[in-house]
Amino acid sequence: MFAIWAGKLVTLLLRMRGKDATSFPGKVALRISPKLLAWFGRRIERVIVVTGTNGKTTTTSLLASMIGHQEAIITNHKGANLAQGIATAFIQAASWTGKLRAKTAVLEVDEATFPTIAEALPIVVIVVTNIFRDQLDRYGELDTTVEKLFEAIRKTEACLVLNGDDPISRRLGLRSSRKTFYYGMARETARQDTRRQIRDGQFCLQCGHELRYDGFWYGQLGLYACPHCDFARPHPEFIGTYLGPTLRFSEEGLPDLTLDMPVEGLYNAYNVLAATAGARVVGLWSEHIHAGLANYVSPDGRMQSFQLDVPVKLNLIKNPTGCDSVVQAVTSDPAQKVVVIGINDLAADGKDVSWLWDADFEMLTDDPSIVRVITSGLRAHDMALRLKYGGLSSHVISVIADMDEALDAALSIASSQSLPIYILTTYTLLHPTVQTLTTKVGSHESTNVAYRTSVS
Amino acid sequence: MNRRTLHIAHLFPDLLNLYADRGNILTLTQRLRWRGFSVEVHEVTHRDVPRLSAYDLILLGGGSDREQGIVAEYLKGYKAELKAAIEDGLPVLAICGGYQLLGAYYQLPNGEKLPGLDILNMYTSAGVGLPRLIGNVAIETPDAGIVMGFENHGGRTVHEHEPLGKVLHGHGNDGASGFEGVRYHNVWGTYIHGPLLPKNPRLADVVLTTALQYAGVKEPLEPLDDELENQARQAFLKLRMPEVETSVPSL
Ligand SMILES: [Zn+2]
């Protein structure tokens, strides 16, 4: 009990100072009582976990919004997906006597953290978005990530909701021998590949032979089959057809749903598909799914808009595949634009910045509508080198290591020519950038309706 | 330009591409193009037959243990030819898993030995219960000054050859010997990625000079504007390995 009080006091203190209280209260409480999560685990009825490499924050928010339309839920916000972030979510949902105000929790969980919290909570459903190459220094190698997920699944009795288009997730499903539901995009919407992007798991995880692909969506997501053994893409129970502003959701025996996409892009179509599949497995009606999508508020750093003198869009980047999706979205805007890329190398960002070279920044250097790229953060120079060797002319690149100064420089260039600004940052630069931009919006005289805050 | 084309082979990019080898290829090709050379990069996948006589430089990158095993198995048939070419001076840049592959074997924690190419007098073992050697790294090399980057390897490598350099910060080959990498004929083997070459332009140019000589081009490389590279080196050392920055007056 004392741990909960301490957590709540810390929350109050942080809020009084206008600080972000998504992780630190839980950290303090867990230090006082390491078994705090198990204590909460005995007091909550069911927990739905979303994990995976990319899209887990968006998918969690979508699913929380859908289930939250039906009943009160507990959820961790802003991607605070380590044990302390999850503890914080429970502390904030608990009364001073420790009583929780909801029976269901929808939690985003980091893959590496998952085994340590899996046995503490009554997890009934695990939704996995995809398994891509992520921060190698934290996880060792990709195979380690898969092992962590196996380890976690074994500690629960949950059923699985997996991305059937992802061969690594498929392998996870086969090896786990759990009740598994697959979701995937409609077969006929797969594309023949055009750009060279990183593809993990392109070799059969059962026998080592090269997988044959009849089409791709992005990264290693596609229509795969092993020519040598029986490993192949499963026929998904939940099928999505991405139609731009909407996603058609099909499920055998039920009428199709036409879902309004609250966020743009194919990778977000996968998030909507994963969340809806999770909602169906939990037993949600279509009205809750529609209402959840309509009420959804984009989390920080997912094409988050700020209206200053010029429109500013903020995106989190953290690994090659996720970064490619973001850069693709940026370059699909035909307007001339200013781009700011902030790269830090702290623990939460990944201390190894090698992944910058696996990401397809050539999409950016090939884009003639880029007026200026400002690189920033602790590894601003590494990012500038990436662009230089990617072929971007050096007079288009500026290095300004301080993020606030970089933002000011970008605003002054963009305002003078009325250009939009796209900002891409790694994790530890995201929240400071949100704060800076929020302050700038506040002091911007014509604060206008286009800005939707997600900072509550 | 009247210069001949340099042929770089990237061996098994489909299998060994864990540590941004693309950055090394880009650095090599751009630094040649900026000097007016033409370059051809041969992406030799596991389905192709490597034509060693057609290459002026080979790049062997890193992969996961599983993928490395596949490569070792596949390369068995080319072992003798590759060894002969290396003895003859074929330049090879081998990084992480590719570096380990040059040795006799890689011993997994469960004791299983994945055979390597056995070209160098060298072996690697993962040890049992030993931590991965992870972090920023800087070494002092005789012909390319300070080489810096990131290392992340479970394996401890032991060999009888010249090292690539002396460890100034980080772990190196085995976390104990104080040395990093290997130099043998025209082979450079190292655990340093980050990737290796963009922030180490001197090393990139040493490799390129050697490859050009091997290709029969005698003229020296013209200097390039490495202002941004040098700023990146200084910023990286200052922020992440300040004791190296202060101990070495000129980079
Ligand atoms: Zn197979």
GROMACS .gro file of N, CA, C and O in nm, chain A residues 99-205:
model
  428
   99LYS      N    1  -0.783   0.014  -0.445
   99LYS     CA    2  -0.890  -0.046  -0.525
   99LYS      C    3  -0.881   0.007  -0.668
   99LYS      O    4  -0.868   0.127  -0.690
  100LEU      N    5  -0.887  -0.086  -0.766
  100LEU     CA    6  -0.876  -0.044  -0.906
  100LEU      C    7  -1.013  -0.002  -0.959
  100LEU      O    8  -1.116  -0.062  -0.925
  101ARG      N    9  -1.012   0.099  -1.047
  101ARG     CA   10  -1.140   0.146  -1.096
  101ARG      C   11  -1.181   0.079  -1.227
  101ARG      O   12  -1.267   0.128  -1.299
  102ALA      N   13  -1.117  -0.031  -1.264
  102ALA     CA   14  -1.154  -0.102  -1.387
  102ALA      C   15  -1.122  -0.249  -1.371
  102ALA      O   16  -1.040  -0.288  -1.287
  103LYS      N   17  -1.188  -0.333  -1.452
  103LYS     CA   18  -1.165  -0.478  -1.445
  103LYS      C   19  -1.074  -0.525  -1.558
  103LYS      O   20  -1.026  -0.638  -1.558
  104THR      N   21  -1.057  -0.440  -1.659
  104THR     CA   22  -0.981  -0.478  -1.777
  104THR      C   23  -0.865  -0.381  -1.797
  104THR      O   24  -0.882  -0.260  -1.780
  105ALA      N   25  -0.748  -0.436  -1.833
  105ALA     CA   26  -0.635  -0.350  -1.868
  105ALA      C   27  -0.591  -0.382  -2.011
  105ALA      O   28  -0.588  -0.498  -2.051
  106VAL      N   29  -0.562  -0.278  -2.088
  106VAL     CA   30  -0.507  -0.294  -2.223
  106VAL      C   31  -0.367  -0.233  -2.219
  106VAL      O   32  -0.353  -0.112  -2.201
  107LEU      N   33  -0.266  -0.318  -2.228
  107LEU     CA   34  -0.130  -0.270  -2.201
  107LEU      C   35  -0.038  -0.289  -2.321
  107LEU      O   36  -0.034  -0.396  -2.382
  108GLU      N   37   0.036  -0.185  -2.351
  108GLU     CA   38   0.147  -0.197  -2.445
  108GLU      C   39   0.268  -0.247  -2.367
  108GLU      O   40   0.303  -0.189  -2.264
  109VAL      N   41   0.330  -0.355  -2.414
  109VAL     CA   42   0.443  -0.412  -2.342
  109VAL      C   43   0.563  -0.426  -2.436
  109VAL      O   44   0.551  -0.480  -2.546
  110ASP      N   45   0.676  -0.379  -2.392
  110ASP     CA   46   0.801  -0.393  -2.466
  110ASP      C   47   0.840  -0.542  -2.470
  110ASP      O   48   0.826  -0.613  -2.372
  111GLU      N   49   0.890  -0.587  -2.586
  111GLU     CA   50   0.921  -0.730  -2.601
  111GLU      C   51   1.020  -0.779  -2.496
  111GLU      O   52   1.006  -0.889  -2.442
  112ALA      N   53   1.123  -0.699  -2.469
  112ALA     CA   54   1.228  -0.743  -2.377
  112ALA      C   55   1.177  -0.749  -2.233
  112ALA      O   56   1.224  -0.828  -2.154
  113THR      N   57   1.079  -0.663  -2.201
  113THR     CA   58   1.024  -0.658  -2.066
  113THR      C   59   0.919  -0.766  -2.042
  113THR      O   60   0.892  -0.805  -1.930
  114PHE      N   61   0.861  -0.814  -2.151
  114PHE     CA   62   0.743  -0.899  -2.144
  114PHE      C   63   0.762  -1.020  -2.050
  114PHE      O   64   0.678  -1.042  -1.962
  115PRO      N   65   0.872  -1.098  -2.061
  115PRO     CA   66   0.884  -1.214  -1.973
  115PRO      C   67   0.878  -1.178  -1.824
  115PRO      O   68   0.820  -1.252  -1.745
  116THR      N   69   0.931  -1.062  -1.786
  116THR     CA   70   0.934  -1.028  -1.644
  116THR      C   71   0.797  -0.989  -1.590
  116THR      O   72   0.772  -1.000  -1.470
  117ILE      N   73   0.705  -0.945  -1.677
  117ILE     CA   74   0.573  -0.908  -1.625
  117ILE      C   75   0.467  -1.014  -1.655
  117ILE      O   76   0.358  -1.010  -1.603
  118ALA      N   77   0.502  -1.111  -1.744
  118ALA     CA   78   0.401  -1.205  -1.794
  118ALA      C   79   0.335  -1.284  -1.683
  118ALA      O   80   0.214  -1.306  -1.684
  119GLU      N   81   0.414  -1.329  -1.585
  119GLU     CA   82   0.352  -1.414  -1.483
  119GLU      C   83   0.282  -1.333  -1.375
  119GLU      O   84   0.205  -1.388  -1.297
  120ALA      N   85   0.304  -1.202  -1.374
  120ALA     CA   86   0.243  -1.119  -1.270
  120ALA      C   87   0.097  -1.086  -1.301
  120ALA      O   88   0.022  -1.052  -1.210
  121LEU      N   89   0.058  -1.094  -1.427
  121LEU     CA   90  -0.075  -1.043  -1.465
  121LEU      C   91  -0.160  -1.151  -1.532
  121LEU      O   92  -0.106  -1.238  -1.601
  122PRO      N   93  -0.292  -1.147  -1.515
  122PRO     CA   94  -0.380  -1.245  -1.580
  122PRO      C   95  -0.404  -1.210  -1.727
  122PRO      O   96  -0.509  -1.155  -1.763
  123ILE      N   97  -0.308  -1.242  -1.812
  123ILE     CA   98  -0.314  -1.202  -1.952
  123ILE      C   99  -0.400  -1.303  -2.029
  123ILE      O  100  -0.372  -1.423  -2.026
  124VAL      N  101  -0.503  -1.254  -2.096
  124VAL     CA  102  -0.593  -1.344  -2.168
  124VAL      C  103  -0.571  -1.340  -2.319
  124VAL      O  104  -0.595  -1.438  -2.389
  125VAL      N  105  -0.528  -1.225  -2.370
  125VAL     CA  106  -0.504  -1.212  -2.515
  125VAL      C  107  -0.373  -1.137  -2.536
  125VAL      O  108  -0.346  -1.039  -2.467
  126ILE      N  109  -0.292  -1.189  -2.630
  126ILE     CA  110  -0.169  -1.119  -2.667
  126ILE      C  111  -0.177  -1.085  -2.816
  126ILE      O  112  -0.190  -1.174  -2.899
  127VAL      N  113  -0.175  -0.957  -2.847
  127VAL     CA  114  -0.175  -0.913  -2.986
  127VAL      C  115  -0.032  -0.877  -3.024
  127VAL      O  116   0.031  -0.797  -2.955
  128VAL      N  117   0.021  -0.937  -3.130
  128VAL     CA  118   0.156  -0.903  -3.175
  128VAL      C  119   0.143  -0.829  -3.309
  128VAL      O  120   0.083  -0.881  -3.403
  129THR      N  121   0.199  -0.709  -3.316
  129THR     CA  122   0.184  -0.629  -3.439
  129THR      C  123   0.271  -0.684  -3.553
  129THR      O  124   0.224  -0.702  -3.664
  130ASN      N  125   0.396  -0.710  -3.523
  130ASN     CA  126   0.492  -0.761  -3.622
  130ASN      C  127   0.624  -0.777  -3.549
  130ASN      O  128   0.639  -0.729  -3.437
  131ILE      N  129   0.718  -0.845  -3.609
  131ILE     CA  130   0.850  -0.859  -3.547
  131ILE      C  131   0.956  -0.821  -3.650
  131ILE      O  132   0.985  -0.895  -3.743
  132PHE      N  133   1.008  -0.700  -3.634
  132PHE     CA  134   1.109  -0.648  -3.726
  132PHE      C  135   1.241  -0.630  -3.652
  132PHE      O  136   1.247  -0.637  -3.531
  133ARG      N  137   1.341  -0.598  -3.730
  133ARG     CA  138   1.471  -0.563  -3.674
  133ARG      C  139   1.456  -0.436  -3.591
  133ARG      O  140   1.410  -0.335  -3.637
  134ASP      N  141   1.491  -0.443  -3.465
  134ASP     CA  142   1.480  -0.326  -3.378
  134ASP      C  143   1.616  -0.303  -3.314
  134ASP      O  144   1.715  -0.359  -3.358
  135GLN      N  145   1.617  -0.230  -3.208
  135GLN     CA  146   1.743  -0.187  -3.148
  135GLN      C  147   1.830  -0.306  -3.110
  135GLN      O  148   1.811  -0.369  -3.009
  136LEU      N  149   1.932  -0.331  -3.191
  136LEU     CA  150   2.010  -0.452  -3.174
  136LEU      C  151   2.089  -0.456  -3.045
  136LEU      O  152   2.108  -0.561  -2.987
  137ASP      N  153   2.134  -0.341  -2.998
  137ASP     CA  154   2.218  -0.346  -2.879
  137ASP      C  155   2.137  -0.384  -2.757
  137ASP      O  156   2.189  -0.435  -2.660
  138ARG      N  157   2.006  -0.358  -2.760
  138ARG     CA  158   1.924  -0.390  -2.644
  138ARG      C  159   1.882  -0.536  -2.647
  138ARG      O  160   1.874  -0.602  -2.546
  139TYR      N  161   1.856  -0.585  -2.763
  139TYR     CA  162   1.798  -0.719  -2.773
  139TYR      C  163   1.898  -0.825  -2.816
  139TYR      O  164   1.861  -0.940  -2.829
  140GLY      N  165   2.023  -0.789  -2.840
  140GLY     CA  166   2.113  -0.886  -2.897
  140GLY      C  167   2.082  -0.894  -3.044
  140GLY      O  168   2.114  -0.805  -3.118
  141GLU      N  169   2.012  -0.995  -3.085
  141GLU     CA  170   1.974  -1.005  -3.225
  141GLU      C  171   1.827  -1.036  -3.235
  141GLU      O  172   1.761  -1.061  -3.136
  142LEU      N  173   1.780  -1.038  -3.356
  142LEU     CA  174   1.638  -1.060  -3.380
  142LEU      C  175   1.591  -1.189  -3.314
  142LEU      O  176   1.486  -1.195  -3.253
  143ASP      N  177   1.672  -1.295  -3.324
  143ASP     CA  178   1.634  -1.424  -3.268
  143ASP      C  179   1.606  -1.413  -3.118
  143ASP      O  180   1.521  -1.481  -3.064
  144THR      N  181   1.681  -1.324  -3.051
  144THR     CA  182   1.661  -1.304  -2.908
  144THR      C  183   1.522  -1.250  -2.880
  144THR      O  184   1.456  -1.289  -2.785
  145THR      N  185   1.476  -1.156  -2.966
  145THR     CA  186   1.343  -1.099  -2.949
  145THR      C  187   1.238  -1.208  -2.956
  145THR      O  188   1.147  -1.213  -2.874
  146VAL      N  189   1.252  -1.296  -3.053
  146VAL     CA  190   1.155  -1.405  -3.068
  146VAL      C  191   1.158  -1.495  -2.945
  146VAL      O  192   1.054  -1.534  -2.892
  147GLU      N  193   1.279  -1.523  -2.894
  147GLU     CA  194   1.290  -1.606  -2.774
  147GLU      C  195   1.220  -1.542  -2.655
  147GLU      O  196   1.155  -1.608  -2.575
  148LYS      N  197   1.237  -1.409  -2.642
  148LYS     CA  198   1.171  -1.336  -2.532
  148LYS      C  199   1.020  -1.353  -2.540
  148LYS      O  200   0.953  -1.371  -2.439
  149LEU      N  201   0.968  -1.344  -2.661
  149LEU     CA  202   0.823  -1.357  -2.677
  149LEU      C  203   0.777  -1.498  -2.641
  149LEU      O  204   0.675  -1.515  -2.574
  150PHE      N  205   0.851  -1.598  -2.687
  150PHE     CA  206   0.818  -1.737  -2.650
  150PHE      C  207   0.815  -1.752  -2.498
  150PHE      O  208   0.724  -1.809  -2.440
  151GLU      N  209   0.921  -1.702  -2.437
  151GLU     CA  210   0.935  -1.714  -2.293
  151GLU      C  211   0.813  -1.652  -2.224
  151GLU      O  212   0.756  -1.711  -2.131
  152ALA      N  213   0.772  -1.534  -2.270
  152ALA     CA  214   0.659  -1.465  -2.209
  152ALA      C  215   0.529  -1.543  -2.231
  152ALA      O  216   0.451  -1.562  -2.139
  153ILE      N  217   0.509  -1.589  -2.354
  153ILE     CA  218   0.385  -1.660  -2.386
  153ILE      C  219   0.372  -1.784  -2.298
  153ILE      O  220   0.264  -1.814  -2.246
  154ARG      N  221   0.483  -1.854  -2.281
  154ARG     CA  222   0.480  -1.976  -2.199
  154ARG      C  223   0.436  -1.949  -2.056
  154ARG      O  224   0.383  -2.036  -1.989
  155LYS      N  225   0.458  -1.826  -2.008
  155LYS     CA  226   0.422  -1.795  -1.870
  155LYS      C  227   0.275  -1.755  -1.856
  155LYS      O  228   0.231  -1.719  -1.748
  156THR      N  229   0.202  -1.749  -1.966
  156THR     CA  230   0.062  -1.708  -1.960
  156THR      C  231  -0.025  -1.821  -2.014
  156THR      O  232   0.026  -1.923  -2.060
  157GLU      N  233  -0.156  -1.798  -2.006
  157GLU     CA  234  -0.248  -1.892  -2.070
  157GLU      C  235  -0.323  -1.821  -2.182
  157GLU      O  236  -0.432  -1.861  -2.221
  158ALA      N  237  -0.264  -1.717  -2.234
  158ALA     CA  238  -0.333  -1.630  -2.329
  158ALA      C  239  -0.347  -1.696  -2.465
  158ALA      O  240  -0.269  -1.783  -2.503
  159CYS      N  241  -0.448  -1.652  -2.542
  159CYS     CA  242  -0.452  -1.685  -2.683
  159CYS      C  243  -0.383  -1.574  -2.761
  159CYS      O  244  -0.362  -1.463  -2.709
  160LEU      N  245  -0.343  -1.605  -2.882
  160LEU     CA  246  -0.260  -1.512  -2.959
  160LEU      C  247  -0.336  -1.454  -3.077
  160LEU      O  248  -0.415  -1.524  -3.142
  161VAL      N  249  -0.310  -1.326  -3.104
  161VAL     CA  250  -0.361  -1.261  -3.224
  161VAL      C  251  -0.238  -1.213  -3.302
  161VAL      O  252  -0.168  -1.122  -3.257
  162LEU      N  253  -0.210  -1.279  -3.413
  162LEU     CA  254  -0.082  -1.258  -3.482
  162LEU      C  255  -0.100  -1.211  -3.625
  162LEU      O  256  -0.202  -1.236  -3.689
  163ASN      N  257   0.005  -1.144  -3.673
  163ASN     CA  258   0.009  -1.096  -3.810
  163ASN      C  259   0.050  -1.211  -3.902
  163ASN      O  260   0.167  -1.249  -3.907
  164GLY      N  261  -0.046  -1.265  -3.975
  164GLY     CA  262  -0.017  -1.379  -4.062
  164GLY      C  263   0.072  -1.343  -4.180
  164GLY      O  264   0.136  -1.430  -4.239
  165ASP      N  265   0.079  -1.213  -4.213
  165ASP     CA  266   0.162  -1.170  -4.325
  165ASP      C  267   0.310  -1.168  -4.288
  165ASP      O  268   0.396  -1.150  -4.374
  166ASP      N  269   0.340  -1.182  -4.160
  166ASP     CA  270   0.477  -1.173  -4.110
  166ASP      C  271   0.529  -1.314  -4.079
  166ASP      O  272   0.481  -1.379  -3.987
  167PRO      N  273   0.628  -1.362  -4.156
  167PRO     CA  274   0.674  -1.499  -4.134
  167PRO      C  275   0.730  -1.523  -3.993
  167PRO      O  276   0.720  -1.633  -3.941
  168ILE      N  277   0.788  -1.420  -3.932
  168ILE     CA  278   0.845  -1.441  -3.798
  168ILE      C  279   0.731  -1.459  -3.696
  168ILE      O  280   0.738  -1.543  -3.607
  169SER      N  281   0.623  -1.379  -3.712
  169SER     CA  282   0.508  -1.397  -3.624
  169SER      C  283   0.442  -1.533  -3.647
  169SER      O  284   0.397  -1.597  -3.553
  170ARG      N  285   0.438  -1.576  -3.772
  170ARG     CA  286   0.381  -1.706  -3.804
  170ARG      C  287   0.457  -1.817  -3.732
  170ARG      O  288   0.398  -1.909  -3.675
  171ARG      N  289   0.588  -1.805  -3.733
  171ARG     CA  290   0.672  -1.902  -3.664
  171ARG      C  291   0.641  -1.903  -3.514
  171ARG      O  292   0.632  -2.007  -3.450
  172LEU      N  293   0.622  -1.783  -3.460
  172LEU     CA  294   0.586  -1.768  -3.319
  172LEU      C  295   0.456  -1.844  -3.290
  172LEU      O  296   0.445  -1.917  -3.192
  173GLY      N  297   0.359  -1.831  -3.380
  173GLY     CA  298   0.230  -1.898  -3.363
  173GLY      C  299   0.246  -2.049  -3.369
  173GLY      O  300   0.190  -2.122  -3.286
  174LEU      N  301   0.324  -2.096  -3.466
  174LEU     CA  302   0.340  -2.241  -3.482
  174LEU      C  303   0.410  -2.302  -3.362
  174LEU      O  304   0.372  -2.407  -3.313
  175ARG      N  305   0.513  -2.234  -3.314
  175ARG     CA  306   0.591  -2.291  -3.204
  175ARG      C  307   0.520  -2.281  -3.070
  175ARG      O  308   0.548  -2.358  -2.979
  176SER      N  309   0.430  -2.183  -3.057
  176SER     CA  310   0.367  -2.162  -2.926
  176SER      C  311   0.256  -2.263  -2.899
  176SER      O  312   0.219  -2.283  -2.784
  177SER      N  313   0.202  -2.324  -3.003
  177SER     CA  314   0.087  -2.415  -2.995
  177SER      C  315  -0.018  -2.365  -2.896
  177SER      O  316  -0.049  -2.431  -2.798
  178ARG      N  317  -0.065  -2.246  -2.922
  178ARG     CA  318  -0.175  -2.186  -2.848
  178ARG      C  319  -0.290  -2.167  -2.944
  178ARG      O  320  -0.273  -2.173  -3.064
  179LYS      N  321  -0.406  -2.139  -2.889
  179LYS     CA  322  -0.516  -2.093  -2.973
  179LYS      C  323  -0.469  -1.964  -3.039
  179LYS      O  324  -0.433  -1.868  -2.971
  180THR      N  325  -0.460  -1.964  -3.172
  180THR     CA  326  -0.405  -1.848  -3.242
  180THR      C  327  -0.499  -1.799  -3.350
  180THR      O  328  -0.553  -1.879  -3.427
  181PHE      N  329  -0.520  -1.668  -3.353
  181PHE     CA  330  -0.598  -1.605  -3.459
  181PHE      C  331  -0.501  -1.522  -3.543
  181PHE      O  332  -0.422  -1.446  -3.488
  182TYR      N  333  -0.511  -1.535  -3.675
  182TYR     CA  334  -0.426  -1.455  -3.762
  182TYR      C  335  -0.506  -1.345  -3.829
  182TYR      O  336  -0.622  -1.365  -3.865
  183TYR      N  337  -0.442  -1.230  -3.847
  183TYR     CA  338  -0.499  -1.126  -3.932
  183TYR      C  339  -0.401  -1.101  -4.045
  183TYR      O  340  -0.281  -1.131  -4.033
  184GLY      N  341  -0.451  -1.050  -4.157
  184GLY     CA  342  -0.362  -1.022  -4.269
  184GLY      C  343  -0.435  -0.939  -4.373
  184GLY      O  344  -0.557  -0.925  -4.367
  185MET      N  345  -0.359  -0.883  -4.466
  185MET     CA  346  -0.420  -0.802  -4.571
  185MET      C  347  -0.476  -0.895  -4.680
  185MET      O  348  -0.431  -1.009  -4.696
  186ALA      N  349  -0.570  -0.843  -4.755
  186ALA     CA  350  -0.630  -0.922  -4.863
  186ALA      C  351  -0.525  -0.954  -4.968
  186ALA      O  352  -0.447  -0.868  -5.010
  187ARG      N  353  -0.519  -1.081  -5.006
  187ARG     CA  354  -0.420  -1.134  -5.099
  187ARG      C  355  -0.395  -1.048  -5.221
  187ARG      O  356  -0.283  -1.018  -5.258
  188GLU      N  357  -0.508  -1.004  -5.283
  188GLU     CA  358  -0.497  -0.933  -5.411
  188GLU      C  359  -0.438  -0.793  -5.395
  188GLU      O  360  -0.407  -0.727  -5.493
  189THR      N  361  -0.420  -0.745  -5.270
  189THR     CA  362  -0.364  -0.611  -5.254
  189THR      C  363  -0.212  -0.611  -5.239
  189THR      O  364  -0.151  -0.506  -5.225
  190ALA      N  365  -0.150  -0.728  -5.239
  190ALA     CA  366  -0.003  -0.735  -5.228
  190ALA      C  367   0.060  -0.679  -5.355
  190ALA      O  368   0.006  -0.695  -5.464
  191ARG      N  369   0.176  -0.615  -5.338
  191ARG     CA  370   0.243  -0.554  -5.454
  191ARG      C  371   0.367  -0.634  -5.490
  191ARG      O  372   0.428  -0.699  -5.407
  192GLN      N  373   0.405  -0.621  -5.617
  192GLN     CA  374   0.537  -0.669  -5.653
  192GLN      C  375   0.634  -0.566  -5.597
  192GLN      O  376   0.605  -0.448  -5.593
  193ASP      N  377   0.749  -0.612  -5.554
  193ASP     CA  378   0.839  -0.523  -5.482
  193ASP      C  379   0.909  -0.424  -5.574
  193ASP      O  380   0.945  -0.457  -5.685
  194THR      N  381   0.924  -0.301  -5.526
  194THR     CA  382   0.995  -0.203  -5.607
  194THR      C  383   1.124  -0.157  -5.542
  194THR      O  384   1.228  -0.158  -5.604
  195ARG      N  385   1.117  -0.122  -5.415
  195ARG     CA  386   1.237  -0.070  -5.350
  195ARG      C  387   1.305  -0.177  -5.268
  195ARG      O  388   1.242  -0.266  -5.215
  196ARG      N  389   1.434  -0.161  -5.254
  196ARG     CA  390   1.510  -0.253  -5.172
  196ARG      C  391   1.497  -0.210  -5.026
  196ARG      O  392   1.541  -0.105  -4.986
  197GLN      N  393   1.433  -0.289  -4.947
  197GLN     CA  394   1.423  -0.257  -4.805
  197GLN      C  395   1.469  -0.377  -4.725
  197GLN      O  396   1.479  -0.486  -4.777
  198ILE      N  397   1.497  -0.350  -4.601
  198ILE     CA  398   1.545  -0.459  -4.515
  198ILE      C  399   1.435  -0.562  -4.494
  198ILE      O  400   1.324  -0.530  -4.461
  199ARG      N  401   1.468  -0.685  -4.517
  199ARG     CA  402   1.370  -0.791  -4.492
  199ARG      C  403   1.430  -0.893  -4.398
  199ARG      O  404   1.518  -0.969  -4.435
  200ASP      N  405   1.378  -0.894  -4.277
  200ASP     CA  406   1.421  -0.997  -4.184
  200ASP      C  407   1.339  -1.122  -4.208
  200ASP      O  408   1.229  -1.114  -4.259
  201GLY      N  409   1.393  -1.232  -4.168
  201GLY     CA  410   1.314  -1.354  -4.170
  201GLY      C  411   1.277  -1.396  -4.310
  201GLY      O  412   1.173  -1.456  -4.332
  202GLN      N  413   1.360  -1.362  -4.409
  202GLN     CA  414   1.327  -1.403  -4.544
  202GLN      C  415   1.371  -1.547  -4.569
  202GLN      O  416   1.353  -1.600  -4.676
  203PHE      N  417   1.431  -1.607  -4.468
  203PHE     CA  418   1.465  -1.749  -4.477
  203PHE      C  419   1.373  -1.827  -4.385
  203PHE      O  420   1.335  -1.780  -4.279
  204CYS      N  421   1.336  -1.943  -4.430
  204CYS     CA  422   1.242  -2.025  -4.355
  204CYS      C  423   1.296  -2.051  -4.215
  204CYS      O  424   1.409  -2.095  -4.199
  205LEU      N  425   1.216  -2.020  -4.115
  205LEU     CA  426   1.262  -2.037  -3.978
  205LEU      C  427   1.247  -2.183  -3.934
  205LEU      O  428   1.281  -2.219  -3.824
   0.00000   0.00000   0.00000
